[in-house]
Coordinates of C-alpha atoms in Angstrom, one line a residue:
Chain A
X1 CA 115.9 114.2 91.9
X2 CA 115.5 111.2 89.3
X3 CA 118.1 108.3 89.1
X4 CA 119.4 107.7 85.4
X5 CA 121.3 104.5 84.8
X6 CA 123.9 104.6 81.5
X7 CA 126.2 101.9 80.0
X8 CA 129.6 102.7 80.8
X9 CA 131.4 99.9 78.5
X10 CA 129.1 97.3 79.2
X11 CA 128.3 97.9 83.0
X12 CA 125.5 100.0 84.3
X13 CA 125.9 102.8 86.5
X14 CA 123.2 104.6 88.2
X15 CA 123.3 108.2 89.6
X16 CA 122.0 111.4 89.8
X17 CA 120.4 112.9 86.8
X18 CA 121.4 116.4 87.1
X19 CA 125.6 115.3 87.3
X20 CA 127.9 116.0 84.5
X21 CA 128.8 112.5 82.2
X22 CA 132.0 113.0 83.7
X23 CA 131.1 113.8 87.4
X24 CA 129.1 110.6 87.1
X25 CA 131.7 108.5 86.2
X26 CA 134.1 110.0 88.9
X27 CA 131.7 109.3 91.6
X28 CA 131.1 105.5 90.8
X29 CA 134.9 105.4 91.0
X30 CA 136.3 105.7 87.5
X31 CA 139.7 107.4 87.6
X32 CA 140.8 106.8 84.1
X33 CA 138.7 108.8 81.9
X34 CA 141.3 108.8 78.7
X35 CA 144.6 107.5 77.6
X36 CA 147.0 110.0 76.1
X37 CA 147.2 110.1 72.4
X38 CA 150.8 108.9 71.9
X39 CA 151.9 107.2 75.2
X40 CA 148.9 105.8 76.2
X41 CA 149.4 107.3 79.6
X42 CA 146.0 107.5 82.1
X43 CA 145.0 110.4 82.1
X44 CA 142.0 111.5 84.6
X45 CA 139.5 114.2 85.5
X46 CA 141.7 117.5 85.0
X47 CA 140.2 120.9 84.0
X48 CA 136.3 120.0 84.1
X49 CA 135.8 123.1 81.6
X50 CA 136.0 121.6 78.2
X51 CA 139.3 123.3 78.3
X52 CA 141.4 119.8 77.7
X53 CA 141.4 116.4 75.9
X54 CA 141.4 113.8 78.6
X55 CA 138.1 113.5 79.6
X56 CA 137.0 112.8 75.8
X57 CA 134.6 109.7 75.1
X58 CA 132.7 107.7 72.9
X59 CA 129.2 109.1 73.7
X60 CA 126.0 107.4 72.0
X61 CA 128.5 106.5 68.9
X62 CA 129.8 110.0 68.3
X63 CA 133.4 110.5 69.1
X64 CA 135.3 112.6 71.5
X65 CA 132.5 113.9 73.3
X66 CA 134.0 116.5 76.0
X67 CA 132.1 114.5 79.4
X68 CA 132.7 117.1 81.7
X69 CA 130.3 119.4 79.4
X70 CA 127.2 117.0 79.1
X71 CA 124.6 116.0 81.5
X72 CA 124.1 112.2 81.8
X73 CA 120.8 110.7 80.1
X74 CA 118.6 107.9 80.7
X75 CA 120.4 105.3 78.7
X76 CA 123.6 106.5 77.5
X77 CA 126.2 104.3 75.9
X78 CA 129.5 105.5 77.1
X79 CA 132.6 103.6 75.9
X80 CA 136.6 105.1 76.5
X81 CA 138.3 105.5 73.4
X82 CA 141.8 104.5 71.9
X83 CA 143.3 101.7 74.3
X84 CA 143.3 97.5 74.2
X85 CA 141.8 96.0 75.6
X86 CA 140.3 98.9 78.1
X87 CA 141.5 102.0 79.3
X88 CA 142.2 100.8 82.6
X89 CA 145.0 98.2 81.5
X90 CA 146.0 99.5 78.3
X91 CA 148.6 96.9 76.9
X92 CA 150.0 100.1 74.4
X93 CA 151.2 101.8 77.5
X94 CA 153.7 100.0 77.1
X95 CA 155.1 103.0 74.6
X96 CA 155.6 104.6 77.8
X97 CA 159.6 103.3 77.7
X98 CA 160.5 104.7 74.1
X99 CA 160.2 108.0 75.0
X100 CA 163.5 108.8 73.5
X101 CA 163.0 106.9 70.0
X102 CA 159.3 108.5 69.8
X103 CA 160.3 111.9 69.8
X104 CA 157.3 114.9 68.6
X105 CA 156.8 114.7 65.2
X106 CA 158.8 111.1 64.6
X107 CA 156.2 109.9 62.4
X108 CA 156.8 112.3 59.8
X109 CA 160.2 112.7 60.1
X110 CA 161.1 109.2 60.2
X111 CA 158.8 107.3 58.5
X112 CA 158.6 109.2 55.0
X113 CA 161.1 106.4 52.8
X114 CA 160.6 105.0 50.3
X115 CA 157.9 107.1 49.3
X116 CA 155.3 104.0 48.2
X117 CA 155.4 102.7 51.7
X118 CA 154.6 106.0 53.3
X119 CA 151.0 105.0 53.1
X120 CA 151.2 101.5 55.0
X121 CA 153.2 102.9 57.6
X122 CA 150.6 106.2 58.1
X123 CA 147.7 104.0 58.5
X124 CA 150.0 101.4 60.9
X125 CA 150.7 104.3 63.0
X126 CA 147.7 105.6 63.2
X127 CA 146.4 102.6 64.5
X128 CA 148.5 102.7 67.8
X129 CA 147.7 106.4 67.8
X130 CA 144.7 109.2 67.4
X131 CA 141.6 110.1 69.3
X132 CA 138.2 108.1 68.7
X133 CA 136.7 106.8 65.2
X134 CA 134.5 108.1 62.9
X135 CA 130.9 106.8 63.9
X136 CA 129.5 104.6 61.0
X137 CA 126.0 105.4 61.0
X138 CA 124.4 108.9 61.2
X139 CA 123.7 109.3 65.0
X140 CA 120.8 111.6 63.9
X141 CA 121.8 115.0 65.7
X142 CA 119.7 118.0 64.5
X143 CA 121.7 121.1 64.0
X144 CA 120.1 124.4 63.5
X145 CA 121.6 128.2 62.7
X146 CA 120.5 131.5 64.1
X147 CA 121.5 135.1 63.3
X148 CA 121.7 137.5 66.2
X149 CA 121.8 141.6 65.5
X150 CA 122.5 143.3 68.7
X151 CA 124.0 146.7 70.0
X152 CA 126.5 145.1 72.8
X153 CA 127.7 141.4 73.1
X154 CA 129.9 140.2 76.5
X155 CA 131.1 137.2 76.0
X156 CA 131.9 135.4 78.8
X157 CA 129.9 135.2 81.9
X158 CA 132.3 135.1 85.0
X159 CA 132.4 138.2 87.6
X160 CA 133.4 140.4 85.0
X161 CA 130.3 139.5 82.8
X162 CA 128.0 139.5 85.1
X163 CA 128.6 142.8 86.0
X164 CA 129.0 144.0 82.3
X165 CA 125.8 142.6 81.7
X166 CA 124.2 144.0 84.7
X167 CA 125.0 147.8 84.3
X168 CA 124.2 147.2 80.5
X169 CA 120.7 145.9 81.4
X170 CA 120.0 148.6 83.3
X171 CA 120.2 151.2 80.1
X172 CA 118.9 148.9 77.0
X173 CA 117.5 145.3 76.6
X174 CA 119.6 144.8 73.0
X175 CA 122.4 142.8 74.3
X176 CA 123.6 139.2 74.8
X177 CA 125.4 137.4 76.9
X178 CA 127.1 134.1 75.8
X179 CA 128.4 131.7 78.4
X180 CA 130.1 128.7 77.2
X181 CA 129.0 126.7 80.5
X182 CA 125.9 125.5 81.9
X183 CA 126.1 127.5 85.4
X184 CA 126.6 131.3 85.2
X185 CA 129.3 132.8 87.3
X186 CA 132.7 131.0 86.4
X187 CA 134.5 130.1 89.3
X188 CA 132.3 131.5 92.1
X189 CA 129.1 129.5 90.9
X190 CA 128.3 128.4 94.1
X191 CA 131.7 128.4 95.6
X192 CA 131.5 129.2 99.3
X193 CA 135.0 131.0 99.0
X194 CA 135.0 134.4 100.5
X195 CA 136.1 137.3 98.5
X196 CA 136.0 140.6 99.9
X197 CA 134.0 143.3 97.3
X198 CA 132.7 146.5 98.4
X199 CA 134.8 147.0 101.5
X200 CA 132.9 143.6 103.1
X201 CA 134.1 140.0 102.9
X202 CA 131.1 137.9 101.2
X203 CA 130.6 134.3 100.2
X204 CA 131.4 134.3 96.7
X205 CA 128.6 132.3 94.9
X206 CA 125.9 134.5 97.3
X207 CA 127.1 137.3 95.5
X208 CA 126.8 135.9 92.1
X209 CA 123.5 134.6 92.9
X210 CA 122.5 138.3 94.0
X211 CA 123.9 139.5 90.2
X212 CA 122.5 137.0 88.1
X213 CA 118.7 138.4 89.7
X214 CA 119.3 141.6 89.1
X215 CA 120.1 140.7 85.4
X216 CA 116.8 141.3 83.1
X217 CA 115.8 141.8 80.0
X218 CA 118.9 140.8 78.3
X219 CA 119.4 137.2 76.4
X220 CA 121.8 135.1 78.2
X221 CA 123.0 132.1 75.9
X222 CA 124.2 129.4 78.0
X223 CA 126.5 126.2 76.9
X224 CA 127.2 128.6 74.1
X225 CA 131.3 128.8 73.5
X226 CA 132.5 131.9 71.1
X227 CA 135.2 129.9 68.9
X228 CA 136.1 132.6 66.6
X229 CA 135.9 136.4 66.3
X230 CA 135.8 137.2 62.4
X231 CA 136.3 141.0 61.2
X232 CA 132.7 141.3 61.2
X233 CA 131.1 139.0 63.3
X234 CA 131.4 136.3 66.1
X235 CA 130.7 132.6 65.6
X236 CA 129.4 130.5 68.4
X237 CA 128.1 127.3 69.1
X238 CA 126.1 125.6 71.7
X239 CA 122.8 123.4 72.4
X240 CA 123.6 122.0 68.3
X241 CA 123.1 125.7 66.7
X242 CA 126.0 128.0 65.0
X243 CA 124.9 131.8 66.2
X244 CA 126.3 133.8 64.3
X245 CA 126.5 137.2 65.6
X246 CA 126.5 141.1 64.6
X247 CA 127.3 143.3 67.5
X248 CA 128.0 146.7 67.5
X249 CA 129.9 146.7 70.7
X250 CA 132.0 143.5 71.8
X251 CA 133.2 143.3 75.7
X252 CA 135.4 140.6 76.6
X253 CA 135.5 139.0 79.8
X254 CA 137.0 135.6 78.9
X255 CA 138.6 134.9 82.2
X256 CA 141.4 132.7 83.1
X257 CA 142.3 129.4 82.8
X258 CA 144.3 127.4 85.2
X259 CA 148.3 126.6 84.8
X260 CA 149.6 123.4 84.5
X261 CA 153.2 122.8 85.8
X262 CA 155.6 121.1 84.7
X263 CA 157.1 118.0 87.0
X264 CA 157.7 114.1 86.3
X265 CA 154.5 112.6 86.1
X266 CA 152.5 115.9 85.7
X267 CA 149.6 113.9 84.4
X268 CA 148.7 111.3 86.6
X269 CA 144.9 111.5 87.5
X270 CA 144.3 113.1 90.5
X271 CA 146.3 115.8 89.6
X272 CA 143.8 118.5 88.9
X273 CA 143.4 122.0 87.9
X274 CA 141.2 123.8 90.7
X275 CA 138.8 124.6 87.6
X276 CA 138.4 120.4 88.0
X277 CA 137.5 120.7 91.4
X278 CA 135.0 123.5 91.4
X279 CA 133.7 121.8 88.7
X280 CA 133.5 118.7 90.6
X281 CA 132.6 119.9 94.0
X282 CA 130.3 123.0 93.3
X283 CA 128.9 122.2 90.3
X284 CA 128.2 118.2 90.9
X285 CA 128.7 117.9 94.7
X286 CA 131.0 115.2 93.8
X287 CA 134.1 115.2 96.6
X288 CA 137.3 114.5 94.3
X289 CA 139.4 112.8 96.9
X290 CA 140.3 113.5 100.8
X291 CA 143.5 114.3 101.2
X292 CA 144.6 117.5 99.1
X293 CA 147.6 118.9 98.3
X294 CA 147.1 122.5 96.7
X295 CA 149.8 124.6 94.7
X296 CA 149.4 128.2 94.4
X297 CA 151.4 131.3 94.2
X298 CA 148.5 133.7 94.5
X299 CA 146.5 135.9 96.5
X300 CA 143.6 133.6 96.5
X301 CA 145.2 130.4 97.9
X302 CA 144.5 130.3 101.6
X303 CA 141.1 131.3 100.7
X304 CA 140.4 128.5 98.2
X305 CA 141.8 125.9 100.9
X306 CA 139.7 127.5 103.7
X307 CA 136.7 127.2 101.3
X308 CA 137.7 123.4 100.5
X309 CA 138.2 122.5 104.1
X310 CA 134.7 123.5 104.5
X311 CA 133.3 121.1 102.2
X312 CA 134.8 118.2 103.9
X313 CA 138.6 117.9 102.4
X314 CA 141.9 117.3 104.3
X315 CA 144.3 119.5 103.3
X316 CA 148.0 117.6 103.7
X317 CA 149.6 121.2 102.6
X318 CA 149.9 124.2 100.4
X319 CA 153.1 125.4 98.4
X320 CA 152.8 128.5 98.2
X321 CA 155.3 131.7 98.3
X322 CA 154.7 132.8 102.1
X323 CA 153.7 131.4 105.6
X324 CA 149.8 130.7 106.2
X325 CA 148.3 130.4 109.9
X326 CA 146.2 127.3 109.7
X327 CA 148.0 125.5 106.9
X328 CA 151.2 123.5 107.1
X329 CA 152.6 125.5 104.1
X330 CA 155.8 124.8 102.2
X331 CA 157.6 128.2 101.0
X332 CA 160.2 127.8 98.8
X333 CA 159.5 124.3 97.9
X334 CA 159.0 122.9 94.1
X335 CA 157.0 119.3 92.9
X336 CA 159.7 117.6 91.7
X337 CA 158.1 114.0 90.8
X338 CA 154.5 112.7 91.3
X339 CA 154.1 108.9 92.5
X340 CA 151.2 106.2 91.9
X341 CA 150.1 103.8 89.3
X342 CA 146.5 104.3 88.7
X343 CA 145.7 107.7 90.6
X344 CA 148.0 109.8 93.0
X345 CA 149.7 108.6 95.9
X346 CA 152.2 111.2 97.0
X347 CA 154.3 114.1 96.2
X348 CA 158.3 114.2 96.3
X349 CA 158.5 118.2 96.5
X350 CA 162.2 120.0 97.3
X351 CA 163.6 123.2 97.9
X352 CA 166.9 122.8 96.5
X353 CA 168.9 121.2 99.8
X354 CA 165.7 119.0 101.3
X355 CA 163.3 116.7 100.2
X356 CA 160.3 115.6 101.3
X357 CA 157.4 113.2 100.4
X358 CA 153.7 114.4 101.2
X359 CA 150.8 111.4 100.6
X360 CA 147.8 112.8 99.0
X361 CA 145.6 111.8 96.9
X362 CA 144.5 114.9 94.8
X363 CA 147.0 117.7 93.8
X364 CA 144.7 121.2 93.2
X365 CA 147.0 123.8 90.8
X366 CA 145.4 126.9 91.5
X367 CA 147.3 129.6 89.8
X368 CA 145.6 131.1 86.6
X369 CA 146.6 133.3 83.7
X370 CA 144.6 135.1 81.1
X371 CA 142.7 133.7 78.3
X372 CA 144.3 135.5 75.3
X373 CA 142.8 133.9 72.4
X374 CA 140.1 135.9 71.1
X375 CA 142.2 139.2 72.2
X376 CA 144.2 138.3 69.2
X377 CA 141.4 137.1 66.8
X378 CA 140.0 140.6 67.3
X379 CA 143.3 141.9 66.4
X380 CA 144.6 143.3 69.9
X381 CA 148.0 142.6 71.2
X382 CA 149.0 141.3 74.1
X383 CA 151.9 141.2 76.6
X384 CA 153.6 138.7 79.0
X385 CA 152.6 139.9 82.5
X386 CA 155.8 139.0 84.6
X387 CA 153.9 139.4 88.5
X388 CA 151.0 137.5 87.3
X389 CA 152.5 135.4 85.3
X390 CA 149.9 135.5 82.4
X391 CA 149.4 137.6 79.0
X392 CA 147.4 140.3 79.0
X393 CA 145.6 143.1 76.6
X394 CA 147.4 146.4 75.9
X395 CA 144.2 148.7 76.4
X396 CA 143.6 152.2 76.0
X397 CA 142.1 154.3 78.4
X398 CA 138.3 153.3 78.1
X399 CA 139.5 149.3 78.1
X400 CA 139.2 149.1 74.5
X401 CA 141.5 146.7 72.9
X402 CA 140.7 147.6 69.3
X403 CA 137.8 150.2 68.8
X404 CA 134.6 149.1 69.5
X405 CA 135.7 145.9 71.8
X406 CA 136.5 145.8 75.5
X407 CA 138.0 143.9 77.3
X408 CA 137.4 143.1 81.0
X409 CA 138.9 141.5 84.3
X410 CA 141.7 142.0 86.1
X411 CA 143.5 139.9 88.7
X412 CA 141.6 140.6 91.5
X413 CA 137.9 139.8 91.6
X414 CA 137.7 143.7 92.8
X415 CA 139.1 144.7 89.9
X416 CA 137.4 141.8 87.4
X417 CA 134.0 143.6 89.0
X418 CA 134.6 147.1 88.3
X419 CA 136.4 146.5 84.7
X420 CA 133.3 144.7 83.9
X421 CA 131.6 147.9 85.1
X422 CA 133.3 150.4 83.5
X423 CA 134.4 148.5 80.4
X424 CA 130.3 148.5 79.7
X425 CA 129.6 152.1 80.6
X426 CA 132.6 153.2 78.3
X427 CA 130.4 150.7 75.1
X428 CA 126.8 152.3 76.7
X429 CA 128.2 155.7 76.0
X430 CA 129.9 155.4 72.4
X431 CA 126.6 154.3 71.6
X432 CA 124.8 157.4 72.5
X433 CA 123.4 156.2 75.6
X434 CA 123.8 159.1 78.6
X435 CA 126.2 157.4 81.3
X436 CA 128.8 159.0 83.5
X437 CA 132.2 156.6 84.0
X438 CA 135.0 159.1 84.7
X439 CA 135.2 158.6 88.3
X440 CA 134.7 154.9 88.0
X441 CA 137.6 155.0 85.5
X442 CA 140.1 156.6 88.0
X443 CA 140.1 153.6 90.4
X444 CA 140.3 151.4 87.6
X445 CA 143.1 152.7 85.6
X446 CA 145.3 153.2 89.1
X447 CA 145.3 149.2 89.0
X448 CA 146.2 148.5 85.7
X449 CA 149.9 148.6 85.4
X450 CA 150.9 151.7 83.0
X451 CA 152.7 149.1 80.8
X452 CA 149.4 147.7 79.7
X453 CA 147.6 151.2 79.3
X454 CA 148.3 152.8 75.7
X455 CA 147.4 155.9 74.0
X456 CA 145.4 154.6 71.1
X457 CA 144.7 150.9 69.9
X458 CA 144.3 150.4 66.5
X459 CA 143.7 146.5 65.0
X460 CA 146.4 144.5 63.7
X461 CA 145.9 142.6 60.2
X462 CA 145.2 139.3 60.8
X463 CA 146.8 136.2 59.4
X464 CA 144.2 133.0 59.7
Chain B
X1 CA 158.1 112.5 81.5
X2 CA 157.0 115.7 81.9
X3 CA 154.2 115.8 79.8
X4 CA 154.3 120.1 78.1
X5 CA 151.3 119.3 76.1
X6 CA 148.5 117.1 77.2
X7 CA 146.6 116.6 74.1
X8 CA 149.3 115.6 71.6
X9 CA 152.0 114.3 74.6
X10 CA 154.7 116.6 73.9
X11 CA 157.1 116.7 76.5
X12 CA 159.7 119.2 77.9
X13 CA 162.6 117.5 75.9
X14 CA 161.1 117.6 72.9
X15 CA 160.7 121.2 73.1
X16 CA 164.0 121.3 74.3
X17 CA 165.8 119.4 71.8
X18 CA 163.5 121.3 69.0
X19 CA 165.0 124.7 70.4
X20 CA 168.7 123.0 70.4
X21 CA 168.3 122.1 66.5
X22 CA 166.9 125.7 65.8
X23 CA 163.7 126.0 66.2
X24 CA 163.9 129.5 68.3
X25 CA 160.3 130.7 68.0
X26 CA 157.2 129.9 68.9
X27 CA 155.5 129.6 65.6
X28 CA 158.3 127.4 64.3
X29 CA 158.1 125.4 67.8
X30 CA 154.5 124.6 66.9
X31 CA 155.1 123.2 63.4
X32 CA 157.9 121.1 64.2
X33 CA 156.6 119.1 67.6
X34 CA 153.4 119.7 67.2
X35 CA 152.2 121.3 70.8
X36 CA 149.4 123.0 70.9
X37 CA 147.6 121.3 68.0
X38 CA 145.4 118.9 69.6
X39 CA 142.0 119.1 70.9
X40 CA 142.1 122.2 73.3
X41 CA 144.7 124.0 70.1
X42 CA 146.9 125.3 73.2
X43 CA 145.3 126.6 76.3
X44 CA 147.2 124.5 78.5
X45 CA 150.5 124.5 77.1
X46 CA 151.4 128.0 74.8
X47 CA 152.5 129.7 78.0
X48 CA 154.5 127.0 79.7
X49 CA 156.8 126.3 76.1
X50 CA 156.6 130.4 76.1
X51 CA 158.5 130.2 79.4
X52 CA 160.4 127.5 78.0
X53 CA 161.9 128.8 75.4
X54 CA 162.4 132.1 76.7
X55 CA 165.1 130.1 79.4
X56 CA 166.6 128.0 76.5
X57 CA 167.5 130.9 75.0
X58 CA 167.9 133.7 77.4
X59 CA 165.4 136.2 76.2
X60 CA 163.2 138.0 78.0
X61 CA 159.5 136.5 77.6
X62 CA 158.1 139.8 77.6
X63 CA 159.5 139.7 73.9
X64 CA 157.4 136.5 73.0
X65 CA 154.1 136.4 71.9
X66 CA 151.4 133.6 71.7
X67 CA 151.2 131.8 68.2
X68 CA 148.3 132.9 66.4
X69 CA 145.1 132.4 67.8
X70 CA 143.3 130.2 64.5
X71 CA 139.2 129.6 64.9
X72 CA 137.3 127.5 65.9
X73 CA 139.1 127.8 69.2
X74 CA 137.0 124.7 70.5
X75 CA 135.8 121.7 69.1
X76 CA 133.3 122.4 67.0
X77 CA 130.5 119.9 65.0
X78 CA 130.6 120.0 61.5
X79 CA 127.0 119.8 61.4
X80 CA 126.2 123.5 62.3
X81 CA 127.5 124.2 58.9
X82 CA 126.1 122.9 56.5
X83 CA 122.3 123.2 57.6
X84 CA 119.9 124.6 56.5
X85 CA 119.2 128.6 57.5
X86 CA 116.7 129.9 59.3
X87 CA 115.8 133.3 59.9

């Protein structure tokens, strides 16, 4: 493994070159990665997706570069936008204490009279305000487009992909997969978690592993991310080239993204999305702190802390909704406040009668909903999901949420494996292609809540 | 401060005083404060002022649904474009 060393506003760091920008920041000690648009409140490693705004730089001259999505290079100019003099002491933090005068939208409701002046105060404002600046000189990137005809697309490369793509692969070789990250697998790339598929508990990134090898013959475009389904195509992006895509067949299996919560001081680095932390730990084998703190109110949550303790992290507790063996856990209980000045320092959480006050330098949120976006773009409707917590897709009985797109995963990674499954048999046979999923389709339709199961799905009109 | 939405710093009063002078869905919620228009264009936010506004005002959130879902749903380059095509 080569050593790269980068400028990180005028210092040099050295480290590994196969780290994320962001990883490598985090592991030379850099806790600050942003300051918040408006407040100019720190704000740290948090969802380690691309999924947020507050790991955005100044890369090489070009603006709000997302760091948890590119790989450090020899060289690298890396400077934190938007704060005087640096983002670790940001003098405009002081905005902080006029909360109540700097309510959303003040600027425009406030500062709009007399009309000539409206200007001056606009560019005044956004001075204090506002993500990076424009670079002033071409930074030379070379941008391509492609075209892509294919007879089924999955976008989205998690459990449910993976095993989209994998039954698909086994009947034709005229598919892609797109995966907006660089690892395939989601949240199991890697992760030593143990999920129990098939009747037998497994580690969860062997079984991806065992997946991704059976895949073949099918194009997998990685770093890709689908930002828009049109009426008659899909747009995507990655590696500097728009794809822009004609399928026949569309299967979903955009996954989840973590839930924030809401508390005082719910953005102080070192609280983290467990997205961050995968990211961090499986993906970089950077260790985000030592003393955790998880919240979670799902089935997954003694599993993920198990899986963390095995990489070498104290866990101080877990609030959660029932008792756990091993784990001092907290049932009942709710964050009320989050200390520290620079990173996390402890945890005031209560359960209506008693406080208490846990140290800990890392908070992990690990309860997830459904993404929902492109679900709409395609013109499929979705439902708040009151147990999970989370929207998700009204579907008829073949997991179509308009015709001719699926969509896949469930809130199980059982059931996220055999939607994928079915979801593709269901888009193999409207195709012509001779596949057999009725008796797959029993177990997965006994899962899905009869709520989200209608007769016939028909696409909405779409405002954009 | 509870901080609703990261990217543009919208907190839970704001919502909450938005929902007091009116504003009592979630399209009208978006224009007015501004949540879910920043860089990430509201995956970290849509549900929680879902949940939100669905206590301000006693409704059921099953009876909400997400603002519309507007592309490019992730920072995109302007460069990819405006170039050249190859076939």
């Amino acid at each position: 493994m080569a050593k790269v060393k980068i400028n990180f506003e005028g210092k040099e760091i050295e480290c590994d070159d196969n780290l994320t920008l962001a990883a490598c920041l985090y592991k030379n000690g850099v806790r600050i990665f942003s300051r918040s648009l408006k407040f100019h409140r720190p704000r740290g490693y948090y969802c380690g997706t691309g999924k947020c705004s507050s790991c955005m730089m100044e890369v090489d001259g070009i603006p709000n570069v997302r760091t948890c999505q590119v790989k450090v290079k020899d060289g690298m100019v890396v400077r934190r936008q938007h704060a005087w003099p640096n983002a670790d002491k940001d003098i405009l933090s002081i905005l902080n204490k006029f909360e109540k005068s700097l309510g959303a939208g003040f600027y425009y409701h406030r500062f709009i009279r007399p009309t000539f002046l409206r200007n001056f105060y606009m560019r005044r404002i956004a001075s204090f305000a506002g993500l990076g600046e424009l670079p002033r000189k071409d930074p030379g990137i070379e941008f391509s487009q492609e075209t892509i005809n294919t007879d089924i697309l999955i976008v989205g490369a998690g459990l449910a992909g993976l095993s989209a793509a994998l039954e698909v692969s086994k009947y034709t070789n005229n598919a892609v997969l797109v995966e907006e990250h660089e690892n395939l697998g989601g949240e199991l790339y890697n992760n030593n978690i143990m999920i129990d598929l098939d009747n037998e508990k497994m580690q969860g990134g062997e079984y991806i592993d065992k997946i991704v090898k059976e895949i073949k013959n099918i194009r997998i475009l990685k770093n890709t991310e689908v930002f828009g389904i049109y009426p008659d195509r899909v747009a995507a992006q990655g590696n500097n080239t728009l794809y822009e895509i004609y399928a026949k067949r569309i299967i979903l299996s955009t996954g989840s993204y973590y839930k924030n919560l809401l508390f005082d001081n719910n953005d102080l680095p070192g609280i983290m999305l467990y997205s961050g932390v995968h990211s961090l730990i499986y993906e970089n084998n950077v260790l985000p702190g030592k003393n955790a703190l998880i919240y979670g109110k799902n089935r997954y949550v003694f599993d993920i802390a198990d899986s963390l303790i095995k990489k070498g992290m104290e866990i101080k507790g877990i609030i959660t909704n029932r008792k756990g063996e091993n784990f001092e856990t907290y049932v009942g209980y709710e964050i009320l406040k989050a200390y520290g000045k620079k990173n996390l320092e402890s945890i005031e959480i209560s359960n209506g009668s008693e406080r208490k006050t846990i140290d800990c330098d890392i908070l992990i949120m690990t309860d997830r909903m459904k993404t929902y976006e492109l679900i709409l773009q395609s013109g499929g409707e979705v439902k708040y999901y009151g147990d999970e917590d989370s929207y998700y897709p009204l579907r008829n009985s073949s997991l179509e949420i308009v015709p001719g797109i699926y969509y896949a995963g469930g809130f199980t990674y059982k059931q996220s494996l055999i939607e994928g499954r079915y979801s593709s048999l269901n888009a193999l046979k409207s195709l012509g292609f001779n596949v057999k999923s009725e008796d797959l389709g029993k177990i997965v339709l006994s899962s899905i809540p009869k709520e989200f199961i209608v007769e016939k799905v028909e696409k909405r009109e779409l405002i954009m | 401060m509870k901080i609703v939405c990261r990217c543009e710093d919208i907190t839970e009063n704001d919502i909450v005083k938005a929902i007091r002078e009116g504003y009592r869905d979630i399209e009208s919620l978006k224009r007015i404060t501004g949540f879910g228009t920043g860089p990430c264009q509201g995956k970290g936010c849509t549900l929680a002022v879902m949940k939100i506004l669905a206590r301000e005002t006693g409704r059921d959130p099953k009876e909400l649904r997400p603002f519309t879902a507007r592309t490019p749903l992730d920072p995109v380059y302007m460069g990819v474009f405006v170039v050249d095509r190859k076939h």
